[in-house]
Amino acid sequence: MIWSRVGSVALGVSLLAAVPAQVTLRYAVTDGSESLPIVKQICRDFERAHPGIRIKVEPIVDNYSQKLMAMYAARVSPDLARFGPGDFQALAARKALLPLDEFLREDEGVDLGAYYPNLLRFMQFEGRQYVLPRSVAPTGLIFYNKRLLAEAGLRAPDPKWTWSYQPRPELREKDFTWMVSRLTKQVGEGAKRKTVQYGLGIAWPQLWFNTLLISRGLTLWNSNEKPTEIRATNPKVVELMNFASESINKRKWMPSQIELTSNNTSVRDQFVQGKIALFQTGPWEIRKFRREMKDPWDICLFPAFEGSPYRGLCEGNDTAIFASTRYPKEAWLFAKWMSGPPGMAAMARAGQDQPAMRALALTPGVWLPSQSAAESERTPQNLAITDAAAAGMEYIQVPEYFRPIAEAAQGIAFDILNGIKPPEETLARYQRDATRDLGNAVRRLETQPYPVGPAIAIGLGVLAALAGWVYWPERKVRYTSSERKDSRSAYWFLLPWLLGLGMTFGPMVYSFFLSFAESDMIQPPKWVGLRNYTDAIYIDDSVPISIRQTFIYALFSIPLGMASALGLALLLNQKVKGVPLFRALYYLPSLASGVAMSLIWMRLFNPSEGLINNLIYGADGQRDWLGLGTLLSNLAGTPGQPINWLGNPKTVIPAFVIMGMWGAGGGTIIFLAGLQGIGVSYYEAATLDGAGIWRKFRNVTLPLLTPTIFFSMITGVIGTLQVFTQAVVMTDGGPDRATLFYMVNLYRAAFAQLKMGYASALAWILFVIILLVTVVQLKAGKRWVFYEGELK
């Protein structure tokens, strides 16, 4: 009986072993509501063709590359991920992705010759293929509104049109610059002149910046393969950037990003509404425009610069395999499915993506319309131009050490295109900073392995010294058994606090040792000694700028915030009907999240439609109540124009201070508690002495409230020196680094540039600054803080 049961169990185990295990592959994508259902359908088709493999699609919305990097560092990365041409290099350099060369050699079913050759080259790193292209998205496409062109008396752009710095009327539709100027409509005169129709719109600011550079055959450095010199002040680059800036800020051919953000709109929305005639973007918009555009439209290539060949920019979607996957063979099967004919054809037929295989992109009924009469008239009729755009794509690839410098170049695009400062000044600043950073990056290539053993020994020594410092005074004390029992009970009660202290102290010690290293949390840290600190103090100019802007903000925010909180507390301390309701209403704004509060105030600070400017200038912008509007505009340096609160370096910090006062309810509660803690007897004595309201406030309330004021000042300084959320959401450190607060700069170093060691050094510098400021406050507080017990 027993042996029969054992046999049955063994047979069951053998049958289970014979059943192939189900493999689940995690696939990270950036797809949204438009394309995600199509991607999931492709995955279901793959699962039917490969019954033992299941695909779990994981959409990641924002900061895609940064999140994947963090997931890999935490060892929770997906098996595969979708990448663009500029996303995979950082992971490939850190050995986080599998090279596909071996798979490609062994798999004869994949023909690399079928892909656009330039696209394959963009997906290589150090001569190895890390990504298999799935789709191509040339951003050198111009979508044009046929109705607006007809109203301006223009035909469709000539296929061989070119652009130059000045309009050439004699070329008409062969000149891009002239067509943009003709399609721009303005009304009014002088300072009241307003653009009601823009000739051109660019999907995002950096696209205009990069398109002009690549079209002119210019770069901001001497070589992409091995950059050794920055050339941002090259006269040709300066001339080009002046044209880029003037097209937006002087000629008003294009809307600025500040105008779009302030009006809560986008270039795409303006094009759909018929307010922009030409729109530069990629083929991913075709499917949406077929559904949304009411005016007739078509596409053409972005023009080449006069006398130069066509050069465009590249975007796209591609599939890569993480090195941490447990199923590399199964992952390769899915990669070649998604980046092969099955995946490409499904996305193309849905009008979502242009296939990365050229023959598939030119096949009628896939990306191009079929031969049927109905399909032949499908918009856009000039869809085949996307093949020429893909064939002419270029992509700037630079070494890993140079990538932060190249990415910093994209940051200056906002300042140049929005007229924050003259292009010459912005380019000169980039020339200086990038030259310094390049020398620093080359110097950082010469690093040594981190001395882990000595670091652990020092850390343990510090802990032992701390324990010895605590217990040394009691080494000769003799306790009774009752006292020892009480001591053990005390330690049991202290245990949660000690564990919490260890969870805080441990990361602090780790970050301290990490501050002497170069680390991205993926590769082993490398020893750099005091270089992170010396770079922060002597080399990186963003550190003193961030400290200065943070202290400027604190200088105005703390006194005004405390004064408004104290004023509200005095009002809410009165014995009037309904005061609990008022207390709740004033406290409610402080409960709002920083992001929600920032979004609300972005609308209030809107220069054209915001409530604040409407109160100052009127809804039509013509009011000048007691000269206030003129005075503020002159102080902002924009006479005759409403204040652009968040787009002007002179007004953005005052705007942040005003916004901070709206959340004074939290401080109000603290002051209210302090006021209610003052005994009534003091006021009664002051009344008997004949003191009025002001003398009671000055001689009774303020002295007894000094502990509360002191507490609010200490916590206010600590909190204000760590201001972060509103600067990231509302201005991203701009304009012209006016809101590049210290924590914003630290965050960029840690998560945008992956300089965890440098970010740790910045964190310790901030810790020392806050410690010194707090110590000074504590010392000074002994002279003016009065406690109730001291007055008796």
PDB file of N, CA, C and O in Angstrom, residues 181-232:
ATOM      1  N   SER A 181       7.410  83.261 -42.939  1.00  0.00           N
ATOM      2  CA  SER A 181       7.102  84.676 -42.710  1.00  0.00           C
ATOM      3  C   SER A 181       5.746  85.048 -43.314  1.00  0.00           C
ATOM      4  O   SER A 181       4.997  85.835 -42.732  1.00  0.00           O
ATOM      5  N   ARG A 182       5.416  84.514 -44.489  1.00  0.00           N
ATOM      6  CA  ARG A 182       4.135  84.809 -45.132  1.00  0.00           C
ATOM      7  C   ARG A 182       2.965  84.209 -44.359  1.00  0.00           C
ATOM      8  O   ARG A 182       1.861  84.773 -44.355  1.00  0.00           O
ATOM      9  N   LEU A 183       3.192  83.093 -43.721  1.00  0.00           N
ATOM     10  CA  LEU A 183       2.117  82.395 -43.010  1.00  0.00           C
ATOM     11  C   LEU A 183       1.905  82.925 -41.594  1.00  0.00           C
ATOM     12  O   LEU A 183       0.986  82.491 -40.904  1.00  0.00           O
ATOM     13  N   THR A 184       2.773  83.836 -41.149  1.00  0.00           N
ATOM     14  CA  THR A 184       2.620  84.452 -39.833  1.00  0.00           C
ATOM     15  C   THR A 184       1.755  85.697 -39.952  1.00  0.00           C
ATOM     16  O   THR A 184       2.030  86.590 -40.751  1.00  0.00           O
ATOM     17  N   LYS A 185       0.688  85.743 -39.148  1.00  0.00           N
ATOM     18  CA  LYS A 185      -0.232  86.879 -39.184  1.00  0.00           C
ATOM     19  C   LYS A 185      -0.204  87.596 -37.848  1.00  0.00           C
ATOM     20  O   LYS A 185      -0.326  86.966 -36.796  1.00  0.00           O
ATOM     21  N   GLN A 186      -0.052  88.935 -37.899  1.00  0.00           N
ATOM     22  CA  GLN A 186       0.009  89.750 -36.692  1.00  0.00           C
ATOM     23  C   GLN A 186      -0.959  90.913 -36.804  1.00  0.00           C
ATOM     24  O   GLN A 186      -1.255  91.389 -37.900  1.00  0.00           O
ATOM     25  N   VAL A 187      -1.454  91.351 -35.649  1.00  0.00           N
ATOM     26  CA  VAL A 187      -2.360  92.502 -35.592  1.00  0.00           C
ATOM     27  C   VAL A 187      -1.820  93.484 -34.555  1.00  0.00           C
ATOM     28  O   VAL A 187      -1.085  93.115 -33.648  1.00  0.00           O
ATOM     29  N   GLY A 188      -2.211  94.758 -34.685  1.00  0.00           N
ATOM     30  CA  GLY A 188      -1.776  95.781 -33.748  1.00  0.00           C
ATOM     31  C   GLY A 188      -0.451  96.389 -34.152  1.00  0.00           C
ATOM     32  O   GLY A 188       0.192  95.972 -35.120  1.00  0.00           O
ATOM     33  N   GLU A 189      -0.039  97.386 -33.375  1.00  0.00           N
ATOM     34  CA  GLU A 189       1.201  98.095 -33.648  1.00  0.00           C
ATOM     35  C   GLU A 189       2.012  98.231 -32.367  1.00  0.00           C
ATOM     36  O   GLU A 189       1.462  98.253 -31.256  1.00  0.00           O
ATOM     37  N   GLY A 190       3.320  98.330 -32.544  1.00  0.00           N
ATOM     38  CA  GLY A 190       4.211  98.600 -31.423  1.00  0.00           C
ATOM     39  C   GLY A 190       4.152  97.525 -30.354  1.00  0.00           C
ATOM     40  O   GLY A 190       4.147  96.324 -30.649  1.00  0.00           O
ATOM     41  N   ALA A 191       4.089  97.974 -29.079  1.00  0.00           N
ATOM     42  CA  ALA A 191       4.092  97.039 -27.956  1.00  0.00           C
ATOM     43  C   ALA A 191       2.834  96.182 -27.912  1.00  0.00           C
ATOM     44  O   ALA A 191       2.824  95.109 -27.297  1.00  0.00           O
ATOM     45  N   LYS A 192       1.759  96.650 -28.585  1.00  0.00           N
ATOM     46  CA  LYS A 192       0.496  95.908 -28.571  1.00  0.00           C
ATOM     47  C   LYS A 192       0.376  94.949 -29.754  1.00  0.00           C
ATOM     48  O   LYS A 192      -0.668  94.333 -29.943  1.00  0.00           O
ATOM     49  N   ARG A 193       1.442  94.832 -30.529  1.00  0.00           N
ATOM     50  CA  ARG A 193       1.411  93.926 -31.679  1.00  0.00           C
ATOM     51  C   ARG A 193       1.331  92.489 -31.186  1.00  0.00           C
ATOM     52  O   ARG A 193       2.080  92.072 -30.308  1.00  0.00           O
ATOM     53  N   LYS A 194       0.421  91.715 -31.767  1.00  0.00           N
ATOM     54  CA  LYS A 194       0.153  90.364 -31.303  1.00  0.00           C
ATOM     55  C   LYS A 194       0.051  89.419 -32.481  1.00  0.00           C
ATOM     56  O   LYS A 194      -0.529  89.746 -33.514  1.00  0.00           O
ATOM     57  N   THR A 195       0.638  88.235 -32.327  1.00  0.00           N
ATOM     58  CA  THR A 195       0.572  87.216 -33.372  1.00  0.00           C
ATOM     59  C   THR A 195      -0.705  86.404 -33.209  1.00  0.00           C
ATOM     60  O   THR A 195      -0.947  85.829 -32.143  1.00  0.00           O
ATOM     61  N   VAL A 196      -1.519  86.356 -34.247  1.00  0.00           N
ATOM     62  CA  VAL A 196      -2.773  85.591 -34.189  1.00  0.00           C
ATOM     63  C   VAL A 196      -2.660  84.290 -34.972  1.00  0.00           C
ATOM     64  O   VAL A 196      -3.518  83.412 -34.847  1.00  0.00           O
ATOM     65  N   GLN A 197      -1.644  84.154 -35.807  1.00  0.00           N
ATOM     66  CA  GLN A 197      -1.399  82.902 -36.522  1.00  0.00           C
ATOM     67  C   GLN A 197       0.119  82.762 -36.716  1.00  0.00           C
ATOM     68  O   GLN A 197       0.768  83.653 -37.242  1.00  0.00           O
ATOM     69  N   TYR A 198       0.635  81.644 -36.248  1.00  0.00           N
ATOM     70  CA  TYR A 198       2.073  81.406 -36.360  1.00  0.00           C
ATOM     71  C   TYR A 198       2.371  80.633 -37.637  1.00  0.00           C
ATOM     72  O   TYR A 198       1.636  79.718 -38.008  1.00  0.00           O
ATOM     73  N   GLY A 199       3.473  80.997 -38.271  1.00  0.00           N
ATOM     74  CA  GLY A 199       3.862  80.288 -39.483  1.00  0.00           C
ATOM     75  C   GLY A 199       4.412  78.917 -39.209  1.00  0.00           C
ATOM     76  O   GLY A 199       4.249  78.003 -40.016  1.00  0.00           O
ATOM     77  N   LEU A 200       5.060  78.731 -38.044  1.00  0.00           N
ATOM     78  CA  LEU A 200       5.752  77.477 -37.748  1.00  0.00           C
ATOM     79  C   LEU A 200       5.610  77.126 -36.281  1.00  0.00           C
ATOM     80  O   LEU A 200       5.585  78.007 -35.413  1.00  0.00           O
ATOM     81  N   GLY A 201       5.518  75.861 -36.023  1.00  0.00           N
ATOM     82  CA  GLY A 201       5.537  75.353 -34.659  1.00  0.00           C
ATOM     83  C   GLY A 201       6.439  74.135 -34.597  1.00  0.00           C
ATOM     84  O   GLY A 201       6.487  73.336 -35.529  1.00  0.00           O
ATOM     85  N   ILE A 202       7.189  73.996 -33.510  1.00  0.00           N
ATOM     86  CA  ILE A 202       8.102  72.868 -33.320  1.00  0.00           C
ATOM     87  C   ILE A 202       7.609  72.065 -32.131  1.00  0.00           C
ATOM     88  O   ILE A 202       7.233  72.627 -31.096  1.00  0.00           O
ATOM     89  N   ALA A 203       7.616  70.749 -32.248  1.00  0.00           N
ATOM     90  CA  ALA A 203       7.021  69.884 -31.228  1.00  0.00           C
ATOM     91  C   ALA A 203       7.620  70.124 -29.844  1.00  0.00           C
ATOM     92  O   ALA A 203       6.911  70.103 -28.846  1.00  0.00           O
ATOM     93  N   TRP A 204       8.938  70.362 -29.750  1.00  0.00           N
ATOM     94  CA  TRP A 204       9.572  70.703 -28.468  1.00  0.00           C
ATOM     95  C   TRP A 204      10.785  71.581 -28.768  1.00  0.00           C
ATOM     96  O   TRP A 204      11.356  71.524 -29.858  1.00  0.00           O
ATOM     97  N   PRO A 205      11.194  72.434 -27.824  1.00  0.00           N
ATOM     98  CA  PRO A 205      12.232  73.430 -28.124  1.00  0.00           C
ATOM     99  C   PRO A 205      13.538  72.828 -28.633  1.00  0.00           C
ATOM    100  O   PRO A 205      14.136  73.345 -29.578  1.00  0.00           O
ATOM    101  N   GLN A 206      14.003  71.745 -28.002  1.00  0.00           N
ATOM    102  CA  GLN A 206      15.283  71.171 -28.406  1.00  0.00           C
ATOM    103  C   GLN A 206      15.260  70.646 -29.839  1.00  0.00           C
ATOM    104  O   GLN A 206      16.310  70.558 -30.474  1.00  0.00           O
ATOM    105  N   LEU A 207      14.083  70.320 -30.359  1.00  0.00           N
ATOM    106  CA  LEU A 207      13.999  69.829 -31.736  1.00  0.00           C
ATOM    107  C   LEU A 207      14.399  70.936 -32.718  1.00  0.00           C
ATOM    108  O   LEU A 207      15.128  70.673 -33.684  1.00  0.00           O
ATOM    109  N   TRP A 208      13.935  72.156 -32.495  1.00  0.00           N
ATOM    110  CA  TRP A 208      14.321  73.289 -33.343  1.00  0.00           C
ATOM    111  C   TRP A 208      15.822  73.559 -33.213  1.00  0.00           C
ATOM    112  O   TRP A 208      16.524  73.770 -34.197  1.00  0.00           O
ATOM    113  N   PHE A 209      16.307  73.542 -31.992  1.00  0.00           N
ATOM    114  CA  PHE A 209      17.716  73.773 -31.693  1.00  0.00           C
ATOM    115  C   PHE A 209      18.589  72.751 -32.423  1.00  0.00           C
ATOM    116  O   PHE A 209      19.540  73.097 -33.136  1.00  0.00           O
ATOM    117  N   ASN A 210      18.266  71.464 -32.299  1.00  0.00           N
ATOM    118  CA  ASN A 210      19.082  70.405 -32.893  1.00  0.00           C
ATOM    119  C   ASN A 210      18.904  70.320 -34.406  1.00  0.00           C
ATOM    120  O   ASN A 210      19.856  70.003 -35.129  1.00  0.00           O
ATOM    121  N   THR A 211      17.672  70.579 -34.879  1.00  0.00           N
ATOM    122  CA  THR A 211      17.431  70.519 -36.326  1.00  0.00           C
ATOM    123  C   THR A 211      18.269  71.556 -37.058  1.00  0.00           C
ATOM    124  O   THR A 211      18.873  71.257 -38.094  1.00  0.00           O
ATOM    125  N   LEU A 212      18.311  72.766 -36.521  1.00  0.00           N
ATOM    126  CA  LEU A 212      19.097  73.808 -37.168  1.00  0.00           C
ATOM    127  C   LEU A 212      20.586  73.464 -37.162  1.00  0.00           C
ATOM    128  O   LEU A 212      21.290  73.660 -38.160  1.00  0.00           O
ATOM    129  N   LEU A 213      21.076  72.937 -36.055  1.00  0.00           N
ATOM    130  CA  LEU A 213      22.496  72.578 -35.977  1.00  0.00           C
ATOM    131  C   LEU A 213      22.847  71.499 -36.991  1.00  0.00           C
ATOM    132  O   LEU A 213      23.813  71.624 -37.747  1.00  0.00           O
ATOM    133  N   ILE A 214      22.047  70.430 -37.016  1.00  0.00           N
ATOM    134  CA  ILE A 214      22.382  69.313 -37.904  1.00  0.00           C
ATOM    135  C   ILE A 214      22.143  69.679 -39.361  1.00  0.00           C
ATOM    136  O   ILE A 214      22.847  69.216 -40.266  1.00  0.00           O
ATOM    137  N   SER A 215      21.153  70.532 -39.637  1.00  0.00           N
ATOM    138  CA  SER A 215      20.900  70.963 -41.003  1.00  0.00           C
ATOM    139  C   SER A 215      22.060  71.801 -41.543  1.00  0.00           C
ATOM    140  O   SER A 215      22.389  71.736 -42.726  1.00  0.00           O
ATOM    141  N   ARG A 216      22.684  72.588 -40.655  1.00  0.00           N
ATOM    142  CA  ARG A 216      23.834  73.403 -41.053  1.00  0.00           C
ATOM    143  C   ARG A 216      25.136  72.627 -41.017  1.00  0.00           C
ATOM    144  O   ARG A 216      26.202  73.145 -41.394  1.00  0.00           O
ATOM    145  N   GLY A 217      25.091  71.384 -40.503  1.00  0.00           N
ATOM    146  CA  GLY A 217      26.308  70.594 -40.391  1.00  0.00           C
ATOM    147  C   GLY A 217      27.230  71.079 -39.288  1.00  0.00           C
ATOM    148  O   GLY A 217      28.458  70.936 -39.383  1.00  0.00           O
ATOM    149  N   LEU A 218      26.636  71.641 -38.216  1.00  0.00           N
ATOM    150  CA  LEU A 218      27.417  72.197 -37.116  1.00  0.00           C
ATOM    151  C   LEU A 218      27.215  71.389 -35.846  1.00  0.00           C
ATOM    152  O   LEU A 218      26.169  70.754 -35.657  1.00  0.00           O
ATOM    153  N   THR A 219      28.203  71.387 -34.980  1.00  0.00           N
ATOM    154  CA  THR A 219      28.098  70.821 -33.643  1.00  0.00           C
ATOM    155  C   THR A 219      28.739  71.795 -32.669  1.00  0.00           C
ATOM    156  O   THR A 219      29.459  72.717 -33.067  1.00  0.00           O
ATOM    157  N   LEU A 220      28.489  71.588 -31.394  1.00  0.00           N
ATOM    158  CA  LEU A 220      29.043  72.455 -30.359  1.00  0.00           C
ATOM    159  C   LEU A 220      30.400  71.969 -29.870  1.00  0.00           C
ATOM    160  O   LEU A 220      30.957  72.542 -28.932  1.00  0.00           O
ATOM    161  N   TRP A 221      30.921  70.893 -30.481  1.00  0.00           N
ATOM    162  CA  TRP A 221      32.246  70.374 -30.120  1.00  0.00           C
ATOM    163  C   TRP A 221      32.939  69.891 -31.384  1.00  0.00           C
ATOM    164  O   TRP A 221      32.344  69.810 -32.457  1.00  0.00           O
ATOM    165  N   ASN A 222      34.198  69.519 -31.269  1.00  0.00           N
ATOM    166  CA  ASN A 222      34.989  69.266 -32.477  1.00  0.00           C
ATOM    167  C   ASN A 222      34.805  67.879 -33.067  1.00  0.00           C
ATOM    168  O   ASN A 222      35.043  67.661 -34.253  1.00  0.00           O
ATOM    169  N   SER A 223      34.366  66.898 -32.269  1.00  0.00           N
ATOM    170  CA  SER A 223      34.242  65.529 -32.775  1.00  0.00           C
ATOM    171  C   SER A 223      33.228  64.777 -31.936  1.00  0.00           C
ATOM    172  O   SER A 223      33.189  64.933 -30.708  1.00  0.00           O
ATOM    173  N   ASN A 224      32.415  63.962 -32.609  1.00  0.00           N
ATOM    174  CA  ASN A 224      31.473  63.127 -31.867  1.00  0.00           C
ATOM    175  C   ASN A 224      32.133  61.865 -31.332  1.00  0.00           C
ATOM    176  O   ASN A 224      31.746  61.346 -30.285  1.00  0.00           O
ATOM    177  N   GLU A 225      33.108  61.328 -32.055  1.00  0.00           N
ATOM    178  CA  GLU A 225      33.751  60.085 -31.653  1.00  0.00           C
ATOM    179  C   GLU A 225      34.619  60.273 -30.407  1.00  0.00           C
ATOM    180  O   GLU A 225      34.586  59.482 -29.475  1.00  0.00           O
ATOM    181  N   LYS A 226      35.404  61.363 -30.373  1.00  0.00           N
ATOM    182  CA  LYS A 226      36.289  61.625 -29.241  1.00  0.00           C
ATOM    183  C   LYS A 226      36.393  63.138 -29.049  1.00  0.00           C
ATOM    184  O   LYS A 226      37.352  63.770 -29.480  1.00  0.00           O
ATOM    185  N   PRO A 227      35.421  63.740 -28.390  1.00  0.00           N
ATOM    186  CA  PRO A 227      35.439  65.203 -28.235  1.00  0.00           C
ATOM    187  C   PRO A 227      36.593  65.650 -27.344  1.00  0.00           C
ATOM    188  O   PRO A 227      36.809  65.101 -26.261  1.00  0.00           O
ATOM    189  N   THR A 228      37.307  66.640 -27.799  1.00  0.00           N
ATOM    190  CA  THR A 228      38.420  67.195 -27.025  1.00  0.00           C
ATOM    191  C   THR A 228      38.335  68.712 -26.904  1.00  0.00           C
ATOM    192  O   THR A 228      39.110  69.303 -26.170  1.00  0.00           O
ATOM    193  N   GLU A 229      37.399  69.330 -27.612  1.00  0.00           N
ATOM    194  CA  GLU A 229      37.325  70.790 -27.625  1.00  0.00           C
ATOM    195  C   GLU A 229      35.875  71.233 -27.809  1.00  0.00           C
ATOM    196  O   GLU A 229      35.143  70.667 -28.622  1.00  0.00           O
ATOM    197  N   ILE A 230      35.465  72.237 -27.057  1.00  0.00           N
ATOM    198  CA  ILE A 230      34.127  72.813 -27.177  1.00  0.00           C
ATOM    199  C   ILE A 230      34.182  73.995 -28.137  1.00  0.00           C
ATOM    200  O   ILE A 230      35.077  74.846 -28.049  1.00  0.00           O
ATOM    201  N   ARG A 231      33.216  74.048 -29.062  1.00  0.00           N
ATOM    202  CA  ARG A 231      33.199  75.102 -30.073  1.00  0.00           C
ATOM    203  C   ARG A 231      31.846  75.804 -30.119  1.00  0.00           C
ATOM    204  O   ARG A 231      31.313  76.105 -31.182  1.00  0.00           O
ATOM    205  N   ALA A 232      31.291  76.078 -28.954  1.00  0.00           N
ATOM    206  CA  ALA A 232      29.984  76.728 -28.892  1.00  0.00           C
ATOM    207  C   ALA A 232      30.034  78.178 -29.329  1.00  0.00           C
ATOM    208  O   ALA A 232      29.016  78.740 -29.745  1.00  0.00           O
TER     209      ALA A 232
END
